[in-house]
């Protein structure tokens, strides 16, 4: 069977496209990387989001087709906040300005991300929960839900001294059993690319940038504008003790530690 030739757009069609997709935030590309030069960065990004939305729909339809749609956990999330690599323009697309920061930063805008769960038989549609969780909580959650009694021992690397799991199962939250949900004493992040460290304890948030500490009360300052470290030295000391205990030196992933008080 002969191949059909694709019709070539004429000049009037091309002019129409150029008028519709104006040369917006043009990205010249980055040599040697996966980010090629493009003329219409906004249109390309919007097209990628549309395609992602379509793929999610295809997955849900396939689960429904196989009779698995009502009792399959589907989680939609991200690995970080918005970024600007490759000409991406989060400001143009109306990123949530309530949060400060971008990918690879320890401000909430870089680490607080959407986490959407669809599980029709257990999670009521439209429900919202403020339980604080992180990605390393997912494995213990799945192990609990599947009845894997061997966690965590089965998954530890016996050849790696001190290997452990910091995750806490959030299965009780998914099952509507908030009274049984264990919570993290603290959450901890490091990003060597920006030389930042982040620690969260409840609504307290410590951000360390190149060794300098900033303390924020997220209950009243979600945008992290007002450094209250001077007013709460006891909280800063508590956060620094966490950094002293949790940080692991690395020649590859280097960050500047804050000054620690001598005991």
Coordinates of N, CA, C and O in Angstrom, one line a residue, residues 105-108 111 186-191 196-209 211-218 221 224 226-230 232-244 256-260:
X105 N 15.4 25.1 45.4 CA 15.5 26.1 46.5 C 14.7 25.5 47.7 O 13.7 24.7 47.5
X106 N 15.1 25.8 48.9 CA 14.4 25.3 50.1 C 13.2 26.1 50.6 O 12.6 25.8 51.6
X107 N 12.9 27.2 49.8 CA 11.7 27.9 50.1 C 10.5 27.0 49.7 O 10.6 26.1 48.9
X108 N 9.3 27.3 50.3 CA 8.1 26.5 50.0 C 7.8 26.3 48.5 O 7.3 25.3 48.1
X111 N 9.7 23.3 47.2 CA 9.6 21.9 47.8 C 8.1 21.6 48.1 O 7.8 20.4 48.2
X186 N 10.3 16.2 62.2 CA 10.8 17.3 61.4 C 11.0 16.8 59.9 O 10.9 15.6 59.7
X187 N 11.1 17.7 59.0 CA 11.4 17.4 57.6 C 12.7 18.1 57.3 O 13.0 19.2 57.8
X188 N 13.5 17.5 56.4 CA 14.9 18.0 56.2 C 15.2 17.9 54.7 O 14.9 16.9 54.0
X189 N 15.8 19.0 54.2 CA 16.2 19.1 52.8 C 17.6 19.7 52.6 O 18.0 20.6 53.4
X190 N 18.3 19.3 51.6 CA 19.6 19.9 51.2 C 19.6 20.1 49.6 O 19.2 19.1 48.9
X191 N 20.1 21.2 49.1 CA 20.3 21.4 47.7 C 21.7 22.0 47.5 O 21.9 23.1 47.7
X196 N 21.7 25.4 49.8 CA 20.6 25.7 50.7 C 20.3 24.5 51.5 O 20.4 23.3 51.0
X197 N 19.9 24.7 52.7 CA 19.4 23.6 53.6 C 18.0 24.1 54.2 O 17.8 25.3 54.4
X198 N 17.1 23.2 54.3 CA 15.8 23.5 54.9 C 15.4 22.5 56.0 O 15.6 21.3 55.8
X199 N 14.8 23.1 57.0 CA 14.3 22.2 58.1 C 12.9 22.8 58.5 O 12.7 24.0 58.6
X200 N 12.0 21.8 58.6 CA 10.6 22.2 59.0 C 10.2 21.4 60.3 O 10.3 20.2 60.3
X201 N 9.7 22.1 61.3 CA 9.2 21.5 62.5 C 7.8 22.1 62.7 O 7.8 23.3 63.2
X202 N 6.8 21.4 62.5 CA 5.4 22.0 62.6 C 5.3 23.2 61.6 O 5.5 23.0 60.4
X203 N 5.0 24.4 62.1 CA 4.9 25.5 61.2 C 6.2 26.4 61.2 O 6.2 27.4 60.5
X204 N 7.2 25.9 62.0 CA 8.5 26.6 61.9 C 9.3 26.1 60.7 O 9.4 24.9 60.5
X205 N 10.0 27.0 60.1 CA 10.8 26.7 58.9 C 12.1 27.4 58.9 O 12.1 28.7 59.0
X206 N 13.2 26.7 58.9 CA 14.5 27.3 58.9 C 15.1 27.1 57.5 O 15.1 26.0 57.0
X207 N 15.6 28.2 56.9 CA 16.2 28.1 55.6 C 17.7 28.6 55.8 O 17.9 29.7 56.4
X208 N 18.6 27.8 55.4 CA 20.0 28.1 55.5 C 20.6 28.4 54.1 O 20.6 27.5 53.2
X209 N 21.0 29.6 53.8 CA 21.5 30.0 52.5 C 23.0 30.3 52.6 O 23.3 31.3 53.2
X211 N 25.1 29.2 54.5 CA 25.6 29.2 55.8 C 24.8 30.2 56.7 O 24.9 30.1 57.9
X212 N 24.0 31.1 56.1 CA 23.3 32.1 56.9 C 21.9 31.6 57.1 O 21.2 31.0 56.2
X213 N 21.4 31.7 58.4 CA 20.1 31.2 58.8 C 19.0 32.2 58.7 O 19.2 33.4 59.1
X214 N 17.8 31.7 58.3 CA 16.6 32.5 58.3 C 15.4 31.7 58.9 O 15.3 30.5 58.5
X215 N 14.7 32.2 59.8 CA 13.6 31.5 60.4 C 12.2 32.1 60.0 O 12.1 33.4 60.1
X216 N 11.3 31.3 59.6 CA 9.9 31.8 59.2 C 8.9 31.0 60.0 O 9.0 29.8 60.3
X217 N 7.8 31.7 60.3 CA 6.6 31.1 60.9 C 5.6 30.9 59.8 O 4.9 31.9 59.4
X218 N 5.4 29.7 59.3 CA 4.6 29.5 58.1 C 3.1 29.7 58.4 O 2.3 29.8 57.5
X221 N 3.2 33.4 57.8 CA 4.1 34.0 56.8 C 4.4 32.9 55.7 O 5.6 32.4 55.6
X224 N 7.2 33.4 53.3 CA 8.6 33.4 53.9 C 9.3 34.8 53.6 O 10.4 34.8 53.1
X226 N 9.4 37.3 56.3 CA 9.8 37.9 57.5 C 10.6 37.0 58.4 O 10.2 36.0 59.0
X227 N 11.9 37.3 58.4 CA 12.9 36.5 59.2 C 12.7 36.8 60.7 O 12.9 37.9 61.1
X228 N 12.4 35.8 61.5 CA 12.1 36.0 62.9 C 13.2 35.3 63.7 O 12.9 35.0 64.9
X229 N 14.3 35.0 63.1 CA 15.4 34.2 63.8 C 15.8 35.0 65.1 O 16.1 34.3 66.1
X230 N 15.9 36.3 65.1 CA 16.4 37.0 66.2 C 15.5 36.9 67.4 O 15.9 37.0 68.6
X232 N 13.5 34.3 68.1 CA 13.3 33.0 68.5 C 14.6 32.2 68.5 O 14.7 31.2 67.7
X233 N 15.6 32.6 69.2 CA 16.9 31.9 69.2 C 16.8 30.4 69.6 O 17.6 29.6 69.2
X234 N 15.8 30.1 70.5 CA 15.7 28.7 71.0 C 15.2 27.8 69.8 O 15.7 26.7 69.7
X235 N 14.3 28.3 69.0 CA 13.9 27.6 67.8 C 15.0 27.4 66.8 O 15.2 26.3 66.3
X236 N 15.8 28.4 66.6 CA 16.9 28.3 65.7 C 17.9 27.3 66.2 O 18.4 26.4 65.4
X237 N 18.2 27.3 67.5 CA 19.1 26.3 68.1 C 18.6 24.9 67.9 O 19.3 23.9 67.6
X238 N 17.3 24.7 68.1 CA 16.7 23.4 67.9 C 16.8 22.9 66.4 O 17.2 21.7 66.2
X239 N 16.6 23.8 65.5 CA 16.7 23.5 64.1 C 18.2 23.1 63.7 O 18.5 22.2 63.0
X240 N 19.1 23.9 64.3 CA 20.5 23.7 64.0 C 21.0 22.3 64.6 O 21.8 21.6 64.0
X241 N 20.4 21.9 65.7 CA 20.7 20.6 66.3 C 20.3 19.5 65.3 O 21.0 18.5 65.2
X242 N 19.2 19.7 64.6 CA 18.7 18.7 63.6 C 19.7 18.6 62.5 O 20.0 17.6 62.0
X243 N 20.2 19.8 62.0 CA 21.1 19.8 60.9 C 22.4 19.1 61.3 O 23.0 18.3 60.5
X244 N 22.9 19.4 62.5 CA 24.1 18.8 63.0 C 24.0 17.3 63.0 O 24.9 16.5 62.7
X256 N 27.0 24.6 52.6 CA 27.6 25.3 53.7 C 26.8 25.2 55.0 O 25.6 25.6 55.0
X257 N 27.3 24.6 56.0 CA 26.6 24.5 57.3 C 26.6 25.8 58.0 O 27.5 26.6 57.9
X258 N 25.5 26.0 58.9 CA 25.5 27.2 59.7 C 26.5 27.0 60.9 O 27.0 25.9 61.1
X259 N 26.7 28.1 61.5 CA 27.6 28.0 62.7 C 26.8 27.4 63.9 O 25.7 27.7 64.1
X260 N 27.5 26.4 64.5 CA 26.9 25.7 65.6 C 27.5 26.2 66.9 O 28.7 26.5 67.0

